[in-house]
């Protein structure tokens, strides 16, 4: 492929933006939600079903893939797209966040993060250079810099130290990414915890380094929504308008709409699939817990007005039965139903932004969620 | 629906038969393999995927559905077809076999089998009349009589007693089934263990009762293949040629081909889906264990000549990765791949019988299996 990576802003509506991103494996429209394909598979959803939900890009986790099956093996097998039978764009995280949440005995120094695999206890070293190398071996369209994502609450000193280290690692990642094939991009990650000044310092320093896109990291780690949104309010205006902005690991449908209102273009989150596996459906009327006995004899689908066939077809009673009986098909259907809802939500946002009606769309979404689920028969 | 249930013999090749069965929910071609949808779902396979494998009829288990969600509830929700989103024929077993293998504290007398649910310990009574009532509430196209399926080895006396009880229950089931809607059928079940005389006695008594189809029960319960085949050799000629013959719970690809050669028309077995969930694929070249490390870097699909897209598309390396990582997609793909193989095997048998070349087909299948899997690179 020789198409260069690019971002095209199509419309804005106040701070909200609609655009499209061109990559080596085709385009995706923004605001975009990326399903999470942790171990080279979106859990319980087949690739053709992911396409059917409307997803145009997915995320895969470097941490998991570096441990199993290993990036060199994936490269030997023709890269991640071919390996997992997904021919559209893929974004890979750097591995840093999951090293810090999942691995054992980690140690961070200037050079790298060293850790034991949670699978077999083997030692690994993940440097900024290795993080980029792994992502190039996987062949992802969008790679992320290695960063240090610290837990909140933390002292300003600790937040500042981690932010500064992340900036030095950003530079090293950028150097390591030089010469990447056309259509492939590297994004920098804004850190700085809940400190506005540190966030702005991080955003400006990364902007000076000129990345092809910018992520906001270190949020959605348990802080209240207003803290997260106030950080976006601080960071988004400090980022260049002509580059995509990605809010990592977010979130609920409401989080997405609020972040879109503040100028975010890309999201990823395990929430639709993880909750789907646990019997929770996201709908226009808010979350519906299918474990609840009130669904046991309800012949109605989750939402007969949905554009998604499964959401319109399967009765609540059947979904309840599958969840209670712990049947895999329950996880399959609800994961796909939730991904379809997230995609419909983003599609609605894109259309509203293009039409200049995003405020009304945002209000309508919130009204639906607040109304709650339609009463049982 | 007003189409009556019927069986049409299309071709025979020695003892092997090709035909079609017409039911209230459409037709299916025989020899037919029925995927098992235990709890109103074929484990890890969505209905549209089951259709894609070529299956035209599936089996659901009365024992499981009577416990959860309950036949009255399924009836209230419009019947099993609607409940599980499957608009083609469904055969239900009578519940008897699984009561005897799964339930606690069972007691069998002339009237009924009484047992405790393995789910919650509640007491249930399953009489011939209730077994038919449940299957009518579910709305299955083909219902099975309640029988007593005893374990082998057993004394001739015990086998004879269970066979005689099954005949009396067959009569009671037949009376209970009177007045069923057009297109719905009840099959009798030949019992008699491994005793040829008892098997023939059972087959003749059931034939005198004039069922719409006949099953051979009490086989595939651990006996050697030659015992099973010799019982088919005894029973099949004692059954009327103008009714479908169903060998319950069988089996391996080789079991199916050998039984087809002996005049069997219908099969069901959990083997393709259960083995798929455990990492085993059935192929033209015999079983392939994808847990085996030899597949870890093998870019080739399971069978590039297969008519099934998943079998042709996904690399052995990817399937190995999914199985090792315990990812649901591994169970999903391998279950569907195995069902596709079973359907292709039956389609090949039907075509060969119609062409008068079944012997050559049988030999070619065996040659492929004996050849073993293609060597790794």
PDB file of N, CA and C in Angstrom, chain A residues 248-318:
ATOM      1  N   UNK A 248      -8.303   6.958  25.374  1.00  0.00           N
ATOM      2  CA  UNK A 248      -8.041   5.527  25.566  1.00  0.00           C
ATOM      3  C   UNK A 248      -8.893   4.890  26.665  1.00  0.00           C
ATOM      4  N   UNK A 249      -9.499   3.739  26.326  1.00  0.00           N
ATOM      5  CA  UNK A 249     -10.171   2.923  27.346  1.00  0.00           C
ATOM      6  C   UNK A 249     -11.539   3.419  27.779  1.00  0.00           C
ATOM      7  N   UNK A 250     -12.138   4.331  27.011  1.00  0.00           N
ATOM      8  CA  UNK A 250     -13.452   4.916  27.375  1.00  0.00           C
ATOM      9  C   UNK A 250     -14.482   4.451  26.372  1.00  0.00           C
ATOM     10  N   UNK A 251     -15.673   4.087  26.810  1.00  0.00           N
ATOM     11  CA  UNK A 251     -16.246   4.104  28.134  1.00  0.00           C
ATOM     12  C   UNK A 251     -17.708   3.729  28.021  1.00  0.00           C
ATOM     13  N   UNK A 252     -18.548   4.335  28.853  1.00  0.00           N
ATOM     14  CA  UNK A 252     -20.000   4.118  28.750  1.00  0.00           C
ATOM     15  C   UNK A 252     -20.533   4.899  27.547  1.00  0.00           C
ATOM     16  N   UNK A 253     -21.746   4.581  27.090  1.00  0.00           N
ATOM     17  CA  UNK A 253     -22.321   5.387  26.007  1.00  0.00           C
ATOM     18  C   UNK A 253     -22.319   6.885  26.341  1.00  0.00           C
ATOM     19  N   UNK A 254     -22.660   7.227  27.588  1.00  0.00           N
ATOM     20  CA  UNK A 254     -22.670   8.637  27.986  1.00  0.00           C
ATOM     21  C   UNK A 254     -21.263   9.234  27.954  1.00  0.00           C
ATOM     22  N   UNK A 255     -20.264   8.483  28.419  1.00  0.00           N
ATOM     23  CA  UNK A 255     -18.872   8.957  28.336  1.00  0.00           C
ATOM     24  C   UNK A 255     -18.507   9.297  26.889  1.00  0.00           C
ATOM     25  N   UNK A 256     -18.915   8.419  25.971  1.00  0.00           N
ATOM     26  CA  UNK A 256     -18.558   8.624  24.562  1.00  0.00           C
ATOM     27  C   UNK A 256     -19.184   9.902  24.020  1.00  0.00           C
ATOM     28  N   UNK A 257     -20.475  10.065  24.281  1.00  0.00           N
ATOM     29  CA  UNK A 257     -21.172  11.248  23.759  1.00  0.00           C
ATOM     30  C   UNK A 257     -20.572  12.529  24.357  1.00  0.00           C
ATOM     31  N   UNK A 258     -20.272  12.499  25.659  1.00  0.00           N
ATOM     32  CA  UNK A 258     -19.688  13.682  26.298  1.00  0.00           C
ATOM     33  C   UNK A 258     -18.284  13.973  25.767  1.00  0.00           C
ATOM     34  N   UNK A 259     -17.543  12.938  25.483  1.00  0.00           N
ATOM     35  CA  UNK A 259     -16.186  13.143  24.957  1.00  0.00           C
ATOM     36  C   UNK A 259     -16.237  13.624  23.506  1.00  0.00           C
ATOM     37  N   UNK A 260     -17.193  13.100  22.736  1.00  0.00           N
ATOM     38  CA  UNK A 260     -17.367  13.587  21.361  1.00  0.00           C
ATOM     39  C   UNK A 260     -17.707  15.079  21.387  1.00  0.00           C
ATOM     40  N   UNK A 261     -18.559  15.466  22.326  1.00  0.00           N
ATOM     41  CA  UNK A 261     -18.942  16.882  22.462  1.00  0.00           C
ATOM     42  C   UNK A 261     -17.729  17.756  22.733  1.00  0.00           C
ATOM     43  N   UNK A 262     -16.665  17.161  23.274  1.00  0.00           N
ATOM     44  CA  UNK A 262     -15.445  17.901  23.613  1.00  0.00           C
ATOM     45  C   UNK A 262     -14.333  17.704  22.586  1.00  0.00           C
ATOM     46  N   UNK A 263     -14.681  17.103  21.443  1.00  0.00           N
ATOM     47  CA  UNK A 263     -13.691  17.050  20.359  1.00  0.00           C
ATOM     48  C   UNK A 263     -12.871  15.787  20.255  1.00  0.00           C
ATOM     49  N   UNK A 264     -13.344  14.678  20.879  1.00  0.00           N
ATOM     50  CA  UNK A 264     -12.624  13.401  20.759  1.00  0.00           C
ATOM     51  C   UNK A 264     -13.120  12.661  19.510  1.00  0.00           C
ATOM     52  N   UNK A 265     -12.168  11.966  18.831  1.00  0.00           N
ATOM     53  CA  UNK A 265     -12.484  11.297  17.563  1.00  0.00           C
ATOM     54  C   UNK A 265     -12.496   9.768  17.646  1.00  0.00           C
ATOM     55  N   UNK A 266     -11.782   9.213  18.625  1.00  0.00           N
ATOM     56  CA  UNK A 266     -11.626   7.749  18.653  1.00  0.00           C
ATOM     57  C   UNK A 266     -11.726   7.229  20.090  1.00  0.00           C
ATOM     58  N   UNK A 267     -12.280   6.024  20.192  1.00  0.00           N
ATOM     59  CA  UNK A 267     -12.478   5.378  21.495  1.00  0.00           C
ATOM     60  C   UNK A 267     -12.208   3.876  21.371  1.00  0.00           C
ATOM     61  N   UNK A 268     -11.852   3.281  22.508  1.00  0.00           N
ATOM     62  CA  UNK A 268     -11.867   1.816  22.609  1.00  0.00           C
ATOM     63  C   UNK A 268     -12.301   1.485  24.018  1.00  0.00           C
ATOM     64  N   UNK A 269     -12.947   0.348  24.174  1.00  0.00           N
ATOM     65  CA  UNK A 269     -13.346  -0.068  25.521  1.00  0.00           C
ATOM     66  C   UNK A 269     -13.812  -1.521  25.480  1.00  0.00           C
ATOM     67  N   UNK A 270     -13.507  -2.264  26.553  1.00  0.00           N
ATOM     68  CA  UNK A 270     -13.991  -3.646  26.642  1.00  0.00           C
ATOM     69  C   UNK A 270     -15.442  -3.705  27.115  1.00  0.00           C
ATOM     70  N   UNK A 271     -15.993  -2.542  27.504  1.00  0.00           N
ATOM     71  CA  UNK A 271     -17.306  -2.535  28.150  1.00  0.00           C
ATOM     72  C   UNK A 271     -18.411  -3.251  27.348  1.00  0.00           C
ATOM     73  N   UNK A 272     -18.598  -2.970  26.061  1.00  0.00           N
ATOM     74  CA  UNK A 272     -19.703  -3.650  25.351  1.00  0.00           C
ATOM     75  C   UNK A 272     -19.530  -5.163  25.313  1.00  0.00           C
ATOM     76  N   UNK A 273     -18.310  -5.644  25.113  1.00  0.00           N
ATOM     77  CA  UNK A 273     -18.124  -7.095  25.034  1.00  0.00           C
ATOM     78  C   UNK A 273     -18.081  -7.729  26.424  1.00  0.00           C
ATOM     79  N   UNK A 274     -17.366  -7.119  27.355  1.00  0.00           N
ATOM     80  CA  UNK A 274     -17.296  -7.709  28.702  1.00  0.00           C
ATOM     81  C   UNK A 274     -18.681  -7.750  29.340  1.00  0.00           C
ATOM     82  N   UNK A 275     -19.413  -6.641  29.249  1.00  0.00           N
ATOM     83  CA  UNK A 275     -20.763  -6.637  29.815  1.00  0.00           C
ATOM     84  C   UNK A 275     -21.681  -7.607  29.083  1.00  0.00           C
ATOM     85  N   UNK A 276     -21.506  -7.719  27.779  1.00  0.00           N
ATOM     86  CA  UNK A 276     -22.297  -8.675  27.013  1.00  0.00           C
ATOM     87  C   UNK A 276     -22.098 -10.090  27.533  1.00  0.00           C
ATOM     88  N   UNK A 277     -20.851 -10.420  27.845  1.00  0.00           N
ATOM     89  CA  UNK A 277     -20.570 -11.762  28.368  1.00  0.00           C
ATOM     90  C   UNK A 277     -21.187 -11.974  29.744  1.00  0.00           C
ATOM     91  N   UNK A 278     -21.507 -10.880  30.411  1.00  0.00           N
ATOM     92  CA  UNK A 278     -22.116 -11.002  31.742  1.00  0.00           C
ATOM     93  C   UNK A 278     -23.614 -10.707  31.752  1.00  0.00           C
ATOM     94  N   UNK A 279     -24.219 -10.708  30.557  1.00  0.00           N
ATOM     95  CA  UNK A 279     -25.678 -10.640  30.515  1.00  0.00           C
ATOM     96  C   UNK A 279     -26.262  -9.240  30.489  1.00  0.00           C
ATOM     97  N   UNK A 280     -25.422  -8.232  30.261  1.00  0.00           N
ATOM     98  CA  UNK A 280     -25.926  -6.858  30.231  1.00  0.00           C
ATOM     99  C   UNK A 280     -25.945  -6.335  28.800  1.00  0.00           C
ATOM    100  N   UNK A 281     -27.097  -5.791  28.403  1.00  0.00           N
ATOM    101  CA  UNK A 281     -27.225  -5.209  27.062  1.00  0.00           C
ATOM    102  C   UNK A 281     -27.285  -3.689  27.167  1.00  0.00           C
ATOM    103  N   UNK A 282     -26.605  -3.009  26.252  1.00  0.00           N
ATOM    104  CA  UNK A 282     -26.736  -1.556  26.132  1.00  0.00           C
ATOM    105  C   UNK A 282     -27.796  -1.255  25.078  1.00  0.00           C
ATOM    106  N   UNK A 283     -28.734  -0.379  25.419  1.00  0.00           N
ATOM    107  CA  UNK A 283     -29.793  -0.042  24.471  1.00  0.00           C
ATOM    108  C   UNK A 283     -30.051   1.460  24.500  1.00  0.00           C
ATOM    109  N   UNK A 284     -30.891   1.900  23.564  1.00  0.00           N
ATOM    110  CA  UNK A 284     -31.362   3.282  23.539  1.00  0.00           C
ATOM    111  C   UNK A 284     -31.999   3.694  24.848  1.00  0.00           C
ATOM    112  N   UNK A 285     -32.518   2.700  25.589  1.00  0.00           N
ATOM    113  CA  UNK A 285     -33.210   2.985  26.839  1.00  0.00           C
ATOM    114  C   UNK A 285     -32.330   2.706  28.042  1.00  0.00           C
ATOM    115  N   UNK A 286     -31.028   2.686  27.828  1.00  0.00           N
ATOM    116  CA  UNK A 286     -30.114   2.422  28.927  1.00  0.00           C
ATOM    117  C   UNK A 286     -29.802   0.943  29.040  1.00  0.00           C
ATOM    118  N   UNK A 287     -29.016   0.572  30.054  1.00  0.00           N
ATOM    119  CA  UNK A 287     -28.610  -0.829  30.182  1.00  0.00           C
ATOM    120  C   UNK A 287     -29.768  -1.720  30.604  1.00  0.00           C
ATOM    121  N   UNK A 288     -29.779  -2.947  30.092  1.00  0.00           N
ATOM    122  CA  UNK A 288     -30.810  -3.942  30.429  1.00  0.00           C
ATOM    123  C   UNK A 288     -30.094  -5.194  30.934  1.00  0.00           C
ATOM    124  N   UNK A 289     -30.381  -5.566  32.168  1.00  0.00           N
ATOM    125  CA  UNK A 289     -29.756  -6.755  32.756  1.00  0.00           C
ATOM    126  C   UNK A 289     -30.610  -7.977  32.461  1.00  0.00           C
ATOM    127  N   UNK A 290     -30.137  -8.808  31.539  1.00  0.00           N
ATOM    128  CA  UNK A 290     -30.949  -9.936  31.096  1.00  0.00           C
ATOM    129  C   UNK A 290     -30.987 -11.083  32.087  1.00  0.00           C
ATOM    130  N   UNK A 291     -30.182 -11.006  33.147  1.00  0.00           N
ATOM    131  CA  UNK A 291     -30.293 -12.009  34.206  1.00  0.00           C
ATOM    132  C   UNK A 291     -31.594 -11.839  34.978  1.00  0.00           C
ATOM    133  N   UNK A 292     -32.133 -10.631  34.934  1.00  0.00           N
ATOM    134  CA  UNK A 292     -33.314 -10.301  35.723  1.00  0.00           C
ATOM    135  C   UNK A 292     -34.519 -11.172  35.335  1.00  0.00           C
ATOM    136  N   UNK A 293     -35.189 -11.734  36.342  1.00  0.00           N
ATOM    137  CA  UNK A 293     -36.310 -12.658  36.115  1.00  0.00           C
ATOM    138  C   UNK A 293     -37.467 -11.996  35.376  1.00  0.00           C
ATOM    139  N   UNK A 294     -37.520 -10.657  35.377  1.00  0.00           N
ATOM    140  CA  UNK A 294     -38.649 -10.008  34.702  1.00  0.00           C
ATOM    141  C   UNK A 294     -38.634 -10.267  33.183  1.00  0.00           C
ATOM    142  N   UNK A 295     -37.486 -10.705  32.643  1.00  0.00           N
ATOM    143  CA  UNK A 295     -37.415 -10.974  31.213  1.00  0.00           C
ATOM    144  C   UNK A 295     -37.829 -12.398  30.844  1.00  0.00           C
ATOM    145  N   UNK A 296     -38.024 -13.262  31.851  1.00  0.00           N
ATOM    146  CA  UNK A 296     -38.146 -14.707  31.600  1.00  0.00           C
ATOM    147  C   UNK A 296     -39.274 -15.066  30.640  1.00  0.00           C
ATOM    148  N   UNK A 297     -40.353 -14.295  30.635  1.00  0.00           N
ATOM    149  CA  UNK A 297     -41.467 -14.626  29.734  1.00  0.00           C
ATOM    150  C   UNK A 297     -41.781 -13.480  28.791  1.00  0.00           C
ATOM    151  N   UNK A 298     -40.796 -12.611  28.575  1.00  0.00           N
ATOM    152  CA  UNK A 298     -41.024 -11.430  27.736  1.00  0.00           C
ATOM    153  C   UNK A 298     -40.684 -11.755  26.275  1.00  0.00           C
ATOM    154  N   UNK A 299     -41.703 -11.819  25.418  1.00  0.00           N
ATOM    155  CA  UNK A 299     -41.453 -12.226  24.025  1.00  0.00           C
ATOM    156  C   UNK A 299     -40.836 -11.108  23.179  1.00  0.00           C
ATOM    157  N   UNK A 300     -40.749  -9.899  23.733  1.00  0.00           N
ATOM    158  CA  UNK A 300     -40.285  -8.772  22.905  1.00  0.00           C
ATOM    159  C   UNK A 300     -38.774  -8.763  22.753  1.00  0.00           C
ATOM    160  N   UNK A 301     -38.303  -8.254  21.640  1.00  0.00           N
ATOM    161  CA  UNK A 301     -36.852  -8.111  21.479  1.00  0.00           C
ATOM    162  C   UNK A 301     -36.346  -6.960  22.348  1.00  0.00           C
ATOM    163  N   UNK A 302     -35.014  -6.814  22.421  1.00  0.00           N
ATOM    164  CA  UNK A 302     -34.433  -5.727  23.210  1.00  0.00           C
ATOM    165  C   UNK A 302     -34.886  -4.373  22.697  1.00  0.00           C
ATOM    166  N   UNK A 303     -34.948  -4.238  21.372  1.00  0.00           N
ATOM    167  CA  UNK A 303     -35.364  -2.954  20.793  1.00  0.00           C
ATOM    168  C   UNK A 303     -35.842  -3.213  19.370  1.00  0.00           C
ATOM    169  N   UNK A 304     -37.174  -3.187  19.204  1.00  0.00           N
ATOM    170  CA  UNK A 304     -37.697  -3.532  17.875  1.00  0.00           C
ATOM    171  C   UNK A 304     -37.400  -2.455  16.834  1.00  0.00           C
ATOM    172  N   UNK A 305     -36.957  -1.269  17.292  1.00  0.00           N
ATOM    173  CA  UNK A 305     -36.614  -0.201  16.339  1.00  0.00           C
ATOM    174  C   UNK A 305     -35.132  -0.208  15.982  1.00  0.00           C
ATOM    175  N   UNK A 306     -34.370  -1.132  16.542  1.00  0.00           N
ATOM    176  CA  UNK A 306     -32.936  -1.162  16.266  1.00  0.00           C
ATOM    177  C   UNK A 306     -32.656  -1.526  14.808  1.00  0.00           C
ATOM    178  N   UNK A 307     -31.563  -1.026  14.282  1.00  0.00           N
ATOM    179  CA  UNK A 307     -31.126  -1.400  12.943  1.00  0.00           C
ATOM    180  C   UNK A 307     -30.390  -2.732  12.940  1.00  0.00           C
ATOM    181  N   UNK A 308     -30.132  -3.279  14.108  1.00  0.00           N
ATOM    182  CA  UNK A 308     -29.367  -4.527  14.212  1.00  0.00           C
ATOM    183  C   UNK A 308     -30.314  -5.721  14.250  1.00  0.00           C
ATOM    184  N   UNK A 309     -30.160  -6.674  13.330  1.00  0.00           N
ATOM    185  CA  UNK A 309     -31.098  -7.800  13.267  1.00  0.00           C
ATOM    186  C   UNK A 309     -31.201  -8.591  14.577  1.00  0.00           C
ATOM    187  N   UNK A 310     -30.087  -8.873  15.236  1.00  0.00           N
ATOM    188  CA  UNK A 310     -30.151  -9.667  16.474  1.00  0.00           C
ATOM    189  C   UNK A 310     -30.917  -8.910  17.560  1.00  0.00           C
ATOM    190  N   UNK A 311     -30.708  -7.607  17.640  1.00  0.00           N
ATOM    191  CA  UNK A 311     -31.402  -6.785  18.645  1.00  0.00           C
ATOM    192  C   UNK A 311     -32.905  -6.800  18.404  1.00  0.00           C
ATOM    193  N   UNK A 312     -33.293  -6.873  17.131  1.00  0.00           N
ATOM    194  CA  UNK A 312     -34.714  -6.879  16.754  1.00  0.00           C
ATOM    195  C   UNK A 312     -35.336  -8.262  16.819  1.00  0.00           C
ATOM    196  N   UNK A 313     -34.514  -9.319  16.702  1.00  0.00           N
ATOM    197  CA  UNK A 313     -35.031 -10.667  16.471  1.00  0.00           C
ATOM    198  C   UNK A 313     -35.204 -11.482  17.745  1.00  0.00           C
ATOM    199  N   UNK A 314     -34.144 -11.617  18.539  1.00  0.00           N
ATOM    200  CA  UNK A 314     -34.182 -12.535  19.679  1.00  0.00           C
ATOM    201  C   UNK A 314     -35.011 -11.944  20.811  1.00  0.00           C
ATOM    202  N   UNK A 315     -35.871 -12.753  21.395  1.00  0.00           N
ATOM    203  CA  UNK A 315     -36.708 -12.269  22.492  1.00  0.00           C
ATOM    204  C   UNK A 315     -35.862 -12.098  23.752  1.00  0.00           C
ATOM    205  N   UNK A 316     -36.327 -11.214  24.620  1.00  0.00           N
ATOM    206  CA  UNK A 316     -35.699 -11.069  25.932  1.00  0.00           C
ATOM    207  C   UNK A 316     -35.760 -12.398  26.683  1.00  0.00           C
ATOM    208  N   UNK A 317     -36.846 -13.124  26.511  1.00  0.00           N
ATOM    209  CA  UNK A 317     -36.989 -14.420  27.190  1.00  0.00           C
ATOM    210  C   UNK A 317     -35.888 -15.388  26.752  1.00  0.00           C
ATOM    211  N   UNK A 318     -35.583 -15.405  25.459  1.00  0.00           N
ATOM    212  CA  UNK A 318     -34.537 -16.314  24.965  1.00  0.00           C
ATOM    213  C   UNK A 318     -33.167 -15.867  25.469  1.00  0.00           C
TER     214      UNK A 318
END
